[in-house]
Each structure stands twice: as structure tokens, then as C-alpha cells.
Amino acid sequence: GAVVSQHPSRVICKSGTSVKIECRSLDFQATTMFWYRQFPKQSLMLMATSNEGSKATYEQGVEKDKFLINHASLTLSTLTVTSAHPEDSSFYICSARDATTDTQYFGPGTRLTVL
Amino acid sequence: GENVEQHPSTLSVQEGDSAVIKCTYSDSASNYFPWYKQELGKGPQLIIDIRSNVGEKKDQRIAVTLNKTAKHFSLHITETQPEDSAVYFCAASRGNAGNMLTFGGGTRLMVKP
């Protein structure tokens, strides 16, 4: 299957700082990428849909000014958690759609811990 | 919107036995149903998917069945092995994989050696 990478895999930061997470499709182009958040022992919660070259579509309850998404190329989307607080600590996962196979592939996730 | 229910939430089987996980969905317009396996601390991995134009799909020890009339689909794992132990998520989507997926709550499968 296609490969999606995320960087970093783990980050610990102080409260008030901003953290950027990168999501890359390594062997296919992805016009659409998705960002999810997952709490321990829970399912994935969609945060936003990221379309290359246009603004992201955020799910209800997700603050667009806090979770900045940029999808500047067909292989890269970034999620920036601005002014992070301890309640933002979570497992963030991206996925990318491979249009040639019409299949959605997930990245390995990023564990964010805000102290 | 779409609502996906998944059962059971936990499943324990003996190595070599079969495991079945069931999902129901509410949106009759959904026509793409993937299954993902998630190991601890990792992202979900697509293991099999089915589209509404077929009723069953098989890949080695894994099979998925779809009943569009009843709006339910199931994952079947035969000859389970300890490495099958993980959390499994079903999902449903309208149109194609480019549309948002609605996930079930997950099933924690434990295969005892």
C-alpha cells in the first residue's frame, strides 16, 4: 500500500508554544488530506479536511485559529497547534487520499504532550 | 449525518479460532466501507475495504461482507494469530475515499496463544 509519513512522531512542549506537525504522502499525490485527533482508547475524531491549494474545512467545534492547516503541495499538509495548552495533548493522525486507487491511507501519528 | 456502530468493543479468542466484528451504519448513501487495524502507539493501517457494488471480498485470512439492505458490514478473521491482536475500526463514507470517513468505536481484539 501507499506510504504516509508524519513528523515528528513525538513532541513535548511547554504551554503557550506552537507546534507544527507535517504529513507527507511519499509515493503518491494527495489532493485531499485529513487530520484526526485520538484520545486514549477512543476512536478517531476528524478535525479537518485539507485540500491542496485551498482553505481547510473544519469540523464543528474545532477552532480554525488554533489548529492551522496548510496544504501547499500535493504531497505535504501541515497542522500547527498554536499556543498549545495541556488539554491539547493528544495523538494526532493524518491521512491522505490516493486518487489513483481511491483509498485513504493513514500516517503513523504524532504524540503531542503539552506541559 | 452518518452514524457507525461497532460491536463488540472487546473480543478475546483463542489462537486459531475465528473472529467476527460487526458494524452498522445509518446513511443509505454510504458506499465505501474500509477496515483499519491499529496497533498501540501507531496509526491505523488499511487491511481491507469493500464498495457497495459487491457483497463480499476476501484477502487471505481476512474477509468482509456487506449487506446494503440491512446496512451492516462485518469483518471476518480466520485462523487468528497473536499478531492479529490490535484495535480494529470500521468506517463508512459516501462517494469514495476522498470523502470523510465516519468511524465506528473500535474493537479491541485479543488473540490468546
mmCIF file of C-alpha atoms in Angstrom:
data_model
loop_
_atom_site.group_PDB
_atom_site.id
_atom_site.type_symbol
_atom_site.label_atom_id
_atom_site.label_comp_id
_atom_site.label_asym_id
_atom_site.label_seq_id
_atom_site.Cartn_x
_atom_site.Cartn_y
_atom_site.Cartn_z
ATOM 1 C CA GLY A 1 0.000 0.000 0.000
ATOM 2 C CA ALA A 2 0.878 3.653 -0.247
ATOM 3 C CA VAL A 3 3.003 5.275 2.457
ATOM 4 C CA VAL A 4 2.141 8.334 4.520
ATOM 5 C CA SER A 5 4.696 9.762 6.922
ATOM 6 C CA GLN A 6 4.336 12.149 9.830
ATOM 7 C CA HIS A 7 6.951 14.244 11.575
ATOM 8 C CA PRO A 8 7.667 14.441 14.398
ATOM 9 C CA SER A 9 6.450 11.162 15.860
ATOM 10 C CA ARG A 10 6.573 12.572 19.357
ATOM 11 C CA VAL A 11 6.829 16.106 20.730
ATOM 12 C CA ILE A 12 6.840 17.569 24.202
ATOM 13 C CA CYS A 13 6.425 21.307 24.537
ATOM 14 C CA LYS A 14 5.705 23.957 27.099
ATOM 15 C CA SER A 15 2.307 25.556 27.446
ATOM 16 C CA GLY A 16 1.927 28.580 25.187
ATOM 17 C CA THR A 17 4.254 27.420 22.424
ATOM 18 C CA SER A 18 3.229 26.432 18.909
ATOM 19 C CA VAL A 19 3.887 23.038 17.397
ATOM 20 C CA LYS A 20 3.931 22.114 13.718
ATOM 21 C CA ILE A 21 3.204 18.590 12.524
ATOM 22 C CA GLU A 22 3.973 17.539 8.950
ATOM 23 C CA CYS A 23 2.125 14.914 6.946
ATOM 24 C CA ARG A 24 3.626 13.656 3.697
ATOM 25 C CA SER A 25 2.433 11.228 1.057
ATOM 26 C CA LEU A 26 5.657 9.530 -0.017
ATOM 27 C CA ASP A 27 4.759 7.707 -3.207
ATOM 28 C CA PHE A 28 1.559 9.303 -4.414
ATOM 29 C CA GLN A 29 -0.036 12.687 -4.817
ATOM 30 C CA ALA A 30 -2.786 13.608 -2.412
ATOM 31 C CA THR A 31 -5.181 16.393 -3.301
ATOM 32 C CA THR A 32 -7.074 15.635 -0.114
ATOM 33 C CA MET A 33 -5.639 15.003 3.330
ATOM 34 C CA PHE A 34 -7.410 14.670 6.635
ATOM 35 C CA TRP A 35 -6.391 15.463 10.208
ATOM 36 C CA TYR A 36 -7.683 13.433 13.125
ATOM 37 C CA ARG A 37 -7.309 13.538 16.873
ATOM 38 C CA GLN A 38 -7.463 10.434 19.020
ATOM 39 C CA PHE A 39 -7.762 10.221 22.781
ATOM 40 C CA PRO A 40 -6.660 7.069 24.650
ATOM 41 C CA LYS A 41 -8.886 4.066 23.995
ATOM 42 C CA GLN A 42 -11.191 6.097 21.772
ATOM 43 C CA SER A 43 -11.967 6.264 18.105
ATOM 44 C CA LEU A 44 -10.599 8.791 15.651
ATOM 45 C CA MET A 45 -12.209 12.216 15.602
ATOM 46 C CA LEU A 46 -11.992 14.128 12.332
ATOM 47 C CA MET A 47 -10.713 17.638 12.876
ATOM 48 C CA ALA A 48 -10.490 18.980 9.355
ATOM 49 C CA THR A 49 -10.265 18.177 5.668
ATOM 50 C CA SER A 50 -7.309 19.688 3.877
ATOM 51 C CA ASN A 51 -7.484 20.332 0.139
ATOM 52 C CA GLU A 52 -4.399 21.257 -1.823
ATOM 53 C CA GLY A 53 -4.390 24.909 -2.778
ATOM 54 C CA SER A 54 -7.499 25.876 -0.851
ATOM 55 C CA LYS A 55 -8.652 26.504 2.678
ATOM 56 C CA ALA A 56 -9.234 23.599 5.006
ATOM 57 C CA THR A 57 -12.730 22.604 6.038
ATOM 58 C CA TYR A 58 -13.031 22.285 9.802
ATOM 59 C CA GLU A 59 -15.450 20.077 11.681
ATOM 60 C CA GLN A 60 -17.876 21.615 14.111
ATOM 61 C CA GLY A 61 -16.243 22.520 17.389
ATOM 62 C CA VAL A 62 -12.696 22.645 16.015
ATOM 63 C CA GLU A 63 -11.128 26.102 16.272
ATOM 64 C CA LYS A 64 -9.554 27.012 12.942
ATOM 65 C CA ASP A 65 -7.409 29.730 14.512
ATOM 66 C CA LYS A 66 -5.972 27.263 16.998
ATOM 67 C CA PHE A 67 -5.372 24.400 14.583
ATOM 68 C CA LEU A 68 -3.873 25.953 11.468
ATOM 69 C CA ILE A 69 -3.772 23.719 8.418
ATOM 70 C CA ASN A 70 -1.770 24.328 5.280
ATOM 71 C CA HIS A 71 -1.781 22.077 2.229
ATOM 72 C CA ALA A 72 0.630 23.856 -0.058
ATOM 73 C CA SER A 73 1.632 20.924 -2.258
ATOM 74 C CA LEU A 74 0.232 17.620 -3.462
ATOM 75 C CA THR A 75 2.418 15.690 -1.023
ATOM 76 C CA LEU A 76 2.508 17.843 2.105
ATOM 77 C CA SER A 77 -0.009 19.091 4.628
ATOM 78 C CA THR A 78 0.894 20.703 7.944
ATOM 79 C CA LEU A 79 -1.043 21.119 11.170
ATOM 80 C CA THR A 80 0.103 23.827 13.556
ATOM 81 C CA VAL A 81 -1.237 23.772 17.080
ATOM 82 C CA THR A 82 -0.952 27.382 18.178
ATOM 83 C CA SER A 83 -0.496 28.457 21.796
ATOM 84 C CA ALA A 84 -0.723 24.860 22.939
ATOM 85 C CA HIS A 85 -2.201 24.023 26.323
ATOM 86 C CA PRO A 86 -2.227 20.759 28.306
ATOM 87 C CA GLU A 87 -5.734 19.951 27.044
ATOM 88 C CA ASP A 88 -4.312 19.858 23.513
ATOM 89 C CA SER A 89 -2.207 16.849 24.475
ATOM 90 C CA SER A 90 -3.333 14.009 22.250
ATOM 91 C CA PHE A 91 -2.425 11.661 19.407
ATOM 92 C CA TYR A 92 -2.745 13.480 16.085
ATOM 93 C CA ILE A 93 -3.054 11.396 12.936
ATOM 94 C CA CYS A 94 -3.221 12.454 9.312
ATOM 95 C CA SER A 95 -4.476 10.532 6.331
ATOM 96 C CA ALA A 96 -4.152 11.077 2.613
ATOM 97 C CA ARG A 97 -6.298 10.001 -0.276
ATOM 98 C CA ASP A 98 -4.609 8.255 -3.166
ATOM 99 C CA ALA A 99 -6.789 9.247 -6.100
ATOM 100 C CA THR A 100 -5.421 6.518 -8.388
ATOM 101 C CA THR A 101 -6.692 3.774 -6.084
ATOM 102 C CA ASP A 102 -9.380 5.849 -4.367
ATOM 103 C CA THR A 103 -8.098 4.696 -0.999
ATOM 104 C CA GLN A 104 -7.315 6.605 2.183
ATOM 105 C CA TYR A 105 -4.026 5.838 3.956
ATOM 106 C CA PHE A 106 -3.029 6.913 7.444
ATOM 107 C CA GLY A 107 0.213 8.243 8.826
ATOM 108 C CA PRO A 108 1.858 6.758 11.942
ATOM 109 C CA GLY A 109 0.611 9.544 14.204
ATOM 110 C CA THR A 110 2.208 12.238 16.360
ATOM 111 C CA ARG A 111 2.038 12.109 20.128
ATOM 112 C CA LEU A 112 1.803 15.672 21.469
ATOM 113 C CA THR A 113 2.365 16.321 25.158
ATOM 114 C CA VAL A 114 1.939 19.863 26.431
ATOM 115 C CA LEU A 115 3.408 20.515 29.859
ATOM 116 C CA GLY B 1 -25.044 12.716 9.221
ATOM 117 C CA GLU B 2 -23.631 9.208 9.195
ATOM 118 C CA ASN B 3 -23.517 7.145 12.391
ATOM 119 C CA VAL B 4 -21.491 3.942 12.592
ATOM 120 C CA GLU B 5 -21.961 1.469 15.426
ATOM 121 C CA GLN B 6 -19.376 -1.263 16.020
ATOM 122 C CA HIS B 7 -19.653 -4.417 18.142
ATOM 123 C CA PRO B 8 -18.225 -5.904 20.207
ATOM 124 C CA SER B 9 -15.984 -3.343 21.887
ATOM 125 C CA THR B 10 -13.652 -6.104 23.075
ATOM 126 C CA LEU B 11 -13.177 -9.607 21.744
ATOM 127 C CA SER B 12 -10.972 -12.346 23.104
ATOM 128 C CA VAL B 13 -10.362 -15.512 21.095
ATOM 129 C CA GLN B 14 -8.026 -18.467 21.250
ATOM 130 C CA GLU B 15 -5.297 -18.687 18.660
ATOM 131 C CA GLY B 16 -6.589 -20.483 15.593
ATOM 132 C CA ASP B 17 -10.221 -19.551 16.186
ATOM 133 C CA SER B 18 -12.176 -17.115 14.026
ATOM 134 C CA ALA B 19 -13.085 -13.561 14.987
ATOM 135 C CA VAL B 20 -16.047 -11.586 13.711
ATOM 136 C CA ILE B 21 -16.595 -7.846 14.163
ATOM 137 C CA LYS B 22 -19.838 -6.230 13.075
ATOM 138 C CA CYS B 23 -20.740 -2.678 12.107
ATOM 139 C CA THR B 24 -23.983 -0.965 11.232
ATOM 140 C CA TYR B 25 -24.367 2.375 9.511
ATOM 141 C CA SER B 26 -27.231 4.813 9.176
ATOM 142 C CA ASP B 27 -26.679 6.683 5.900
ATOM 143 C CA SER B 28 -28.077 4.693 2.979
ATOM 144 C CA ALA B 29 -25.949 6.824 0.628
ATOM 145 C CA SER B 30 -22.702 5.430 2.070
ATOM 146 C CA ASN B 31 -20.998 3.150 -0.408
ATOM 147 C CA TYR B 32 -17.391 2.743 0.723
ATOM 148 C CA PHE B 33 -16.517 0.668 3.800
ATOM 149 C CA PRO B 34 -12.879 0.251 4.860
ATOM 150 C CA TRP B 35 -11.489 -1.610 7.842
ATOM 151 C CA TYR B 36 -8.389 -0.451 9.694
ATOM 152 C CA LYS B 37 -6.095 -2.192 12.186
ATOM 153 C CA GLN B 38 -4.391 -0.028 14.783
ATOM 154 C CA GLU B 39 -1.580 -1.268 16.979
ATOM 155 C CA LEU B 40 -0.635 0.534 20.158
ATOM 156 C CA GLY B 41 1.008 3.893 19.504
ATOM 157 C CA LYS B 42 0.681 3.605 15.725
ATOM 158 C CA GLY B 43 -1.580 4.967 13.039
ATOM 159 C CA PRO B 44 -4.421 2.887 11.547
ATOM 160 C CA GLN B 45 -3.451 0.527 8.761
ATOM 161 C CA LEU B 46 -5.924 -0.291 5.999
ATOM 162 C CA ILE B 47 -6.446 -4.046 5.922
ATOM 163 C CA ILE B 48 -9.407 -4.437 3.577
ATOM 164 C CA ASP B 49 -12.197 -2.375 2.081
ATOM 165 C CA ILE B 50 -15.398 -3.018 0.200
ATOM 166 C CA ARG B 51 -17.534 -0.917 -2.069
ATOM 167 C CA SER B 52 -21.273 -1.161 -2.399
ATOM 168 C CA ASN B 53 -21.242 -2.894 -5.741
ATOM 169 C CA VAL B 54 -20.037 -6.149 -4.159
ATOM 170 C CA GLY B 55 -21.308 -8.212 -1.249
ATOM 171 C CA GLU B 56 -18.123 -9.919 -0.162
ATOM 172 C CA LYS B 57 -14.387 -9.530 -0.511
ATOM 173 C CA LYS B 58 -11.610 -11.796 0.713
ATOM 174 C CA ASP B 59 -7.877 -11.415 1.175
ATOM 175 C CA GLN B 60 -6.170 -14.491 2.614
ATOM 176 C CA ARG B 61 -7.391 -14.842 6.224
ATOM 177 C CA ILE B 62 -9.471 -11.671 6.130
ATOM 178 C CA ALA B 63 -12.903 -11.229 4.599
ATOM 179 C CA VAL B 64 -15.532 -8.522 4.659
ATOM 180 C CA THR B 65 -19.224 -8.911 3.931
ATOM 181 C CA LEU B 66 -21.707 -6.155 3.158
ATOM 182 C CA ASN B 67 -25.483 -6.174 3.392
ATOM 183 C CA LYS B 68 -26.701 -2.878 1.959
ATOM 184 C CA THR B 69 -30.348 -3.658 2.592
ATOM 185 C CA ALA B 70 -29.750 -4.148 6.296
ATOM 186 C CA LYS B 71 -26.986 -1.512 6.357
ATOM 187 C CA HIS B 72 -24.422 -3.651 8.058
ATOM 188 C CA PHE B 73 -20.988 -4.997 7.242
ATOM 189 C CA SER B 74 -18.696 -7.415 9.017
ATOM 190 C CA LEU B 75 -15.025 -8.290 9.271
ATOM 191 C CA HIS B 76 -14.088 -11.949 9.487
ATOM 192 C CA ILE B 77 -10.615 -13.099 10.514
ATOM 193 C CA THR B 78 -9.940 -16.831 10.296
ATOM 194 C CA GLU B 79 -7.116 -18.823 11.879
ATOM 195 C CA THR B 80 -6.286 -15.959 14.208
ATOM 196 C CA GLN B 81 -2.719 -15.437 15.346
ATOM 197 C CA PRO B 82 -1.308 -13.481 18.313
ATOM 198 C CA GLU B 83 -0.082 -10.794 15.919
ATOM 199 C CA ASP B 84 -3.708 -10.123 14.955
ATOM 200 C CA SER B 85 -4.170 -8.610 18.416
ATOM 201 C CA ALA B 86 -4.926 -4.909 17.920
ATOM 202 C CA VAL B 87 -7.797 -2.441 17.768
ATOM 203 C CA TYR B 88 -9.905 -2.712 14.632
ATOM 204 C CA PHE B 89 -12.002 0.160 13.284
ATOM 205 C CA CYS B 90 -14.702 0.024 10.663
ATOM 206 C CA ALA B 91 -15.655 3.145 8.729
ATOM 207 C CA ALA B 92 -18.189 4.321 6.190
ATOM 208 C CA SER B 93 -18.122 7.025 3.565
ATOM 209 C CA ARG B 94 -20.248 8.459 0.787
ATOM 210 C CA GLY B 95 -18.898 8.583 -2.706
ATOM 211 C CA ASN B 96 -15.320 7.499 -2.300
ATOM 212 C CA ALA B 97 -12.250 7.618 -0.084
ATOM 213 C CA GLY B 98 -11.900 11.308 -0.807
ATOM 214 C CA ASN B 99 -14.942 11.966 1.287
ATOM 215 C CA MET B 100 -14.758 11.991 5.037
ATOM 216 C CA LEU B 101 -14.833 8.673 6.850
ATOM 217 C CA THR B 102 -17.120 8.108 9.807
ATOM 218 C CA PHE B 103 -15.525 5.605 12.178
ATOM 219 C CA GLY B 104 -17.012 3.031 14.468
ATOM 220 C CA GLY B 105 -15.971 2.993 18.107
ATOM 221 C CA GLY B 106 -13.363 0.279 17.622
ATOM 222 C CA THR B 107 -12.949 -3.332 18.731
ATOM 223 C CA ARG B 108 -10.029 -4.465 20.838
ATOM 224 C CA LEU B 109 -9.154 -7.959 19.654
ATOM 225 C CA MET B 110 -7.006 -10.153 21.866
ATOM 226 C CA VAL B 111 -5.750 -13.456 20.499
ATOM 227 C CA LYS B 112 -4.549 -15.748 23.251
ATOM 228 C CA PRO B 113 -1.743 -18.157 22.356
#
